[in-house]
Short mmCIF file of C-alpha atoms and ligand atoms in Angstrom, two decimals:
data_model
loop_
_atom_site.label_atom_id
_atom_site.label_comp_id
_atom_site.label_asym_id
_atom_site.label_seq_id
_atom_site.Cartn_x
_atom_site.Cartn_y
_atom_site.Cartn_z
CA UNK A 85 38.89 36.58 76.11
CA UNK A 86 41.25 38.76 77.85
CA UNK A 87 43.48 37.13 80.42
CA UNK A 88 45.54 39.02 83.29
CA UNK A 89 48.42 37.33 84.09
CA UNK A 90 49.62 37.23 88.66
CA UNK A 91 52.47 35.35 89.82
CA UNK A 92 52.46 34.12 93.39
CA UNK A 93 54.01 32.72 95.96
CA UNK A 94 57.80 31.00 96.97
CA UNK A 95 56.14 28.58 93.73
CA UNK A 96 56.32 31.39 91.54
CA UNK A 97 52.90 30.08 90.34
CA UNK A 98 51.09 32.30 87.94
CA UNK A 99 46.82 32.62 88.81
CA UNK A 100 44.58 34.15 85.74
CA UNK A 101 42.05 36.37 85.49
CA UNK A 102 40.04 35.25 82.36
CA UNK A 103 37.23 37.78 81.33
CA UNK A 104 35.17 38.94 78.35
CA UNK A 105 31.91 41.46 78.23
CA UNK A 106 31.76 41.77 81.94
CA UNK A 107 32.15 38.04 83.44
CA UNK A 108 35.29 36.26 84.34
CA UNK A 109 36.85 33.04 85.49
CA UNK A 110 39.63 32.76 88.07
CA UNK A 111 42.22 29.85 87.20
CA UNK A 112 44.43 28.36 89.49
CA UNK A 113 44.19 30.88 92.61
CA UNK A 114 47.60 30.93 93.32
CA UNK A 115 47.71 33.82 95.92
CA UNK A 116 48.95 32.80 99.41
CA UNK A 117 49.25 35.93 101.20
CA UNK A 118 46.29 38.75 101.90
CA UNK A 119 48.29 41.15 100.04
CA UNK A 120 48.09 38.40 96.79
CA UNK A 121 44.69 37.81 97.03
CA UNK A 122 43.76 41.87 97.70
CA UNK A 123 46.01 42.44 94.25
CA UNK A 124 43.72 39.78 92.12
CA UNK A 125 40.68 41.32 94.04
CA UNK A 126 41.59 45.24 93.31
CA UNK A 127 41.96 44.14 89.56
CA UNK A 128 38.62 41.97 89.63
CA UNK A 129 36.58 45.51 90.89
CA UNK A 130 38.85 47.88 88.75
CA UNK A 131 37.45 45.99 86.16
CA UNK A 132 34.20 45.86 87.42
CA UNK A 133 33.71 42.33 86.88
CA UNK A 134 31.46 38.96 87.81
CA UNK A 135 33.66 36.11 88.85
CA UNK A 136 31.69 33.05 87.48
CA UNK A 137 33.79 29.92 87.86
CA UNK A 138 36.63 29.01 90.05
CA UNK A 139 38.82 26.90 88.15
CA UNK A 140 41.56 24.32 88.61
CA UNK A 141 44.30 23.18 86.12
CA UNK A 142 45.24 20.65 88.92
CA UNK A 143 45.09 20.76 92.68
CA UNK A 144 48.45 20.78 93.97
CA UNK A 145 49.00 23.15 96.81
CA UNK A 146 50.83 26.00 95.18
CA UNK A 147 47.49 26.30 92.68
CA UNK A 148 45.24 26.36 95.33
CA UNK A 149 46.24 28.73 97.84
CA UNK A 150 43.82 31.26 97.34
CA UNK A 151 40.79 28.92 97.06
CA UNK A 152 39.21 29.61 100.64
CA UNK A 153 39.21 33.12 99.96
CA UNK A 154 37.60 33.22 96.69
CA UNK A 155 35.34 30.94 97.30
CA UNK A 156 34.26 32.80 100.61
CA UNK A 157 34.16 36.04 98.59
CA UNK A 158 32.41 35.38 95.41
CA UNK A 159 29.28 33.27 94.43
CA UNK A 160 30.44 31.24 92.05
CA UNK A 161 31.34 27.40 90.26
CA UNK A 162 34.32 25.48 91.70
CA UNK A 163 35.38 23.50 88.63
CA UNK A 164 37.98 21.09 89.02
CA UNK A 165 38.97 17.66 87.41
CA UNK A 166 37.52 14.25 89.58
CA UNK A 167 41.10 13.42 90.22
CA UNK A 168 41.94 16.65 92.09
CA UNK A 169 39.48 15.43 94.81
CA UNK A 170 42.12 13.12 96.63
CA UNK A 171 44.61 16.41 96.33
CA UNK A 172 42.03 18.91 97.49
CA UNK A 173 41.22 16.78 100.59
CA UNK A 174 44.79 16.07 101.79
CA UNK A 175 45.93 19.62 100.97
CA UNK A 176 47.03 20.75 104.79
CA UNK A 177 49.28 17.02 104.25
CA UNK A 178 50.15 18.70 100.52
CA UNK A 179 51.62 22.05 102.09
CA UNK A 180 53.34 20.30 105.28
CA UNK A 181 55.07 18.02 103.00
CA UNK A 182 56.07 21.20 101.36
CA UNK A 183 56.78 23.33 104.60
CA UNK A 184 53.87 26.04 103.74
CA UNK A 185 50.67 26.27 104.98
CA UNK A 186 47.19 26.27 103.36
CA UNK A 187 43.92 26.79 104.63
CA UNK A 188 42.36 23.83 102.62
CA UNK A 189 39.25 25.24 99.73
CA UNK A 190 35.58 23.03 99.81
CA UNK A 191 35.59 20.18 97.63
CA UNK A 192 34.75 21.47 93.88
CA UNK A 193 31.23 21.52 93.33
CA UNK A 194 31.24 20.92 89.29
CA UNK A 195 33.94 18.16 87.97
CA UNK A 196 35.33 18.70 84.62
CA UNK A 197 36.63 16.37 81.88
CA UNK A 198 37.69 16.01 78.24
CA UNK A 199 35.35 17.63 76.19
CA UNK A 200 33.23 19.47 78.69
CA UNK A 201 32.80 23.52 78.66
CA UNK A 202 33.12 26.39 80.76
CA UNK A 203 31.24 29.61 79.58
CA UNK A 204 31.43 32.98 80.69
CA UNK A 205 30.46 36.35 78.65
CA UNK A 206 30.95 35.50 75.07
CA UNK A 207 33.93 33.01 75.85
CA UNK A 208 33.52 29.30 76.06
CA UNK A 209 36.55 27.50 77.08
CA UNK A 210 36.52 23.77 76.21
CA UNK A 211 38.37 21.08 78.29
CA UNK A 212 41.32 18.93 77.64
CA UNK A 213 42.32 15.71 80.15
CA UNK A 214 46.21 15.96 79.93
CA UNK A 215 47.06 13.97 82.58
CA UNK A 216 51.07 13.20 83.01
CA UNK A 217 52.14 16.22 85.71
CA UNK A 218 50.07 14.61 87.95
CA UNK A 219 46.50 12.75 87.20
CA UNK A 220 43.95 15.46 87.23
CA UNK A 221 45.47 18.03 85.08
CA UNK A 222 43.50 19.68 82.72
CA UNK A 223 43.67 22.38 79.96
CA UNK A 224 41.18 25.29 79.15
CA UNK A 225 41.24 26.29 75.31
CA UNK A 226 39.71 29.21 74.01
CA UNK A 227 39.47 27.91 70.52
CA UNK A 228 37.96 31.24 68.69
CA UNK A 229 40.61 33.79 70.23
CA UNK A 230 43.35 30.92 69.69
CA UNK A 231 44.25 31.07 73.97
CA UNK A 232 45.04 28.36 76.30
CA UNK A 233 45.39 28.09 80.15
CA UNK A 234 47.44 24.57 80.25
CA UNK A 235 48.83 24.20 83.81
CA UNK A 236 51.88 22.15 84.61
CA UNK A 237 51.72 20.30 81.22
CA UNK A 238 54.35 22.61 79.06
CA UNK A 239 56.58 25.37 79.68
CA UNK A 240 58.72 27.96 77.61
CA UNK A 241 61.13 25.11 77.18
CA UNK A 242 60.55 22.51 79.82
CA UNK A 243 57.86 20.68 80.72
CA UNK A 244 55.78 19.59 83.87
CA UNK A 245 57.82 17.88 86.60
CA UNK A 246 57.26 14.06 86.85
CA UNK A 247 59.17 13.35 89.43
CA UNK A 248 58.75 13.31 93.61
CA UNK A 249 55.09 13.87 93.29
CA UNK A 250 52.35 11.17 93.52
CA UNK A 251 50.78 9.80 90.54
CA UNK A 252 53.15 11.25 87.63
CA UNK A 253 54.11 9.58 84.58
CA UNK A 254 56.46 11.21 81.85
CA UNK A 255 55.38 9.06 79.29
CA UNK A 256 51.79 10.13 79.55
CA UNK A 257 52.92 13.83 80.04
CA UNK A 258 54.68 13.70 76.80
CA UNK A 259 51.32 11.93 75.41
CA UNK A 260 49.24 14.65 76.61
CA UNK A 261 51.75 17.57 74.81
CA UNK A 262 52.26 15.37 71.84
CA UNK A 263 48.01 14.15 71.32
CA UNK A 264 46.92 17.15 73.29
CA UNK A 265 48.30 20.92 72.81
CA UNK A 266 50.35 20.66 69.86
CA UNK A 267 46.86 19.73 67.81
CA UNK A 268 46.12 23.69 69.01
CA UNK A 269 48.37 24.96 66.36
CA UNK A 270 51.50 27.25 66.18
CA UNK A 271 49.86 30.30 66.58
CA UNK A 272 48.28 29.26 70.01
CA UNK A 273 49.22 31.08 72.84
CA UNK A 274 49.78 29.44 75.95
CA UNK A 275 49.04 30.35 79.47
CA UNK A 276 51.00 27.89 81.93
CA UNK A 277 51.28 27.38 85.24
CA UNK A 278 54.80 28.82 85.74
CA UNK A 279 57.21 30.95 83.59
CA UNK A 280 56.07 33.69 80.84
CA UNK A 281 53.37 33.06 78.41
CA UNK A 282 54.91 31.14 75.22
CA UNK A 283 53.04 29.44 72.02
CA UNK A 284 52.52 26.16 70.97
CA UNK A 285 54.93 27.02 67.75
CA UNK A 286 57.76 28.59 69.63
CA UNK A 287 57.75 25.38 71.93
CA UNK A 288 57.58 23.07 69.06
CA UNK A 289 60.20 24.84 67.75
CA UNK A 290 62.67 25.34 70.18
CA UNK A 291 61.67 23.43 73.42
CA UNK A 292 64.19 20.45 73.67
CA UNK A 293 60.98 17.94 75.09
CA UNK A 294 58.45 18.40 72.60
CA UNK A 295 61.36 17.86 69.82
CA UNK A 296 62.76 14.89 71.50
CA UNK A 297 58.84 13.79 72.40
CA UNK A 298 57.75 14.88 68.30
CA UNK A 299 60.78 12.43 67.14
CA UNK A 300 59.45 9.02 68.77
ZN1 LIG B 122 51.73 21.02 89.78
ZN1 LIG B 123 52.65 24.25 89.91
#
């Protein structure tokens, strides 16, 4: 699995473009403006590719941005976890309360949970429930190539933010790092939802949460 990095937005919220032999999967389309969403299309026919699967590490308005246009543009699967549903159907209330705009994406026609897959070329992500950041967050792991797309969960040295959003709990953020992604191994590379790809290693290492979260 290859995986083409954007970052978007005032959020500075990063959208993938996951591919192998031909297909790919969007995750978290992130792209507010035309211009954003012409960039991730330019690379998608550069590449010459078959967008299979819209996906969603969670559904809060800076991840979903782009949704309406994708979804209007390609024929594919809009994958999300059950819990995003509430988020997806308030999301013009999401971006007032944020002082952006959104034009709000269909509700997801597949829902995803722990355990379930997502296949596309020779890739087959498998899905993790790590709920904490807010309740329908979910993780994509590309076991063979050692990859993960992990959302708001964990950050080059921070984590997800648990606090002023609706349905967060720190404790079950931490759970979700702790039971979750650092089972992965060191030498997994992770994808997250904002700031520069880092591995599970490096933040067990040096990321002052997971230590403090390893230690209880
Ligand atoms: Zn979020
Ligand atoms: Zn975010």
């Amino acid at each position: 699995m290859q995986v083409e990095p954007f970052t978007f937005s005032s959020f500075m919220t990063n959208c993938y473009l996951c591919h192998d032999a031909g297909e790919a999967v969007l995750v978290d389309a992130s792209c507010e403006t035309t211009d954003e969403q012409r960039q991730v299309q330019a690379l998608i026919e550069e590449l010459d590719l078959e967008v299979v699967h819209l996906l969603l590490t969670h559904a809060h308005v800076d991840h979903i941005f782009g949704c309406h246009f994708f979804e209007e543009q390609y024929d594919m699967r809009f994958a999300a976890h059950e819990a995003a549903r509430p988020f997806i159907e308030r999301a013009e209330e999401q971006a007032t309360a944020f002082g952006v705009q959104v034009t709000p994406p269909s509700v997801p026609t597949t829902w995803l949970g722990e355990g379930d897959t997502v296949s596309f070329g020779n890739t087959t992500l498998e899905v993790l429930h790590t709920p904490g950041h807010s309740p329908d967050s979910i993780s994509f792991v590309d076991r063979a190539s050692q990859q993960a797309l992990t959302g708001d969960v964990l950050f080059q040295n921070s984590i997800g933010r648990t606090q002023g959003l609706p349905q967060t709990s720190r404790d079950q953020l931490l759970r979700s790092i702790t039971d979750k992604l650092l089972p992965l191994g060191d030498e997994c590379t992770i994808y997250p939802g904002h700031g520069p790809q880092t591995t599970i290693g490096r933040e067990r290492q040096q990321n002052p949460f997971v230590r403090e979260a390893v230690k209880q």
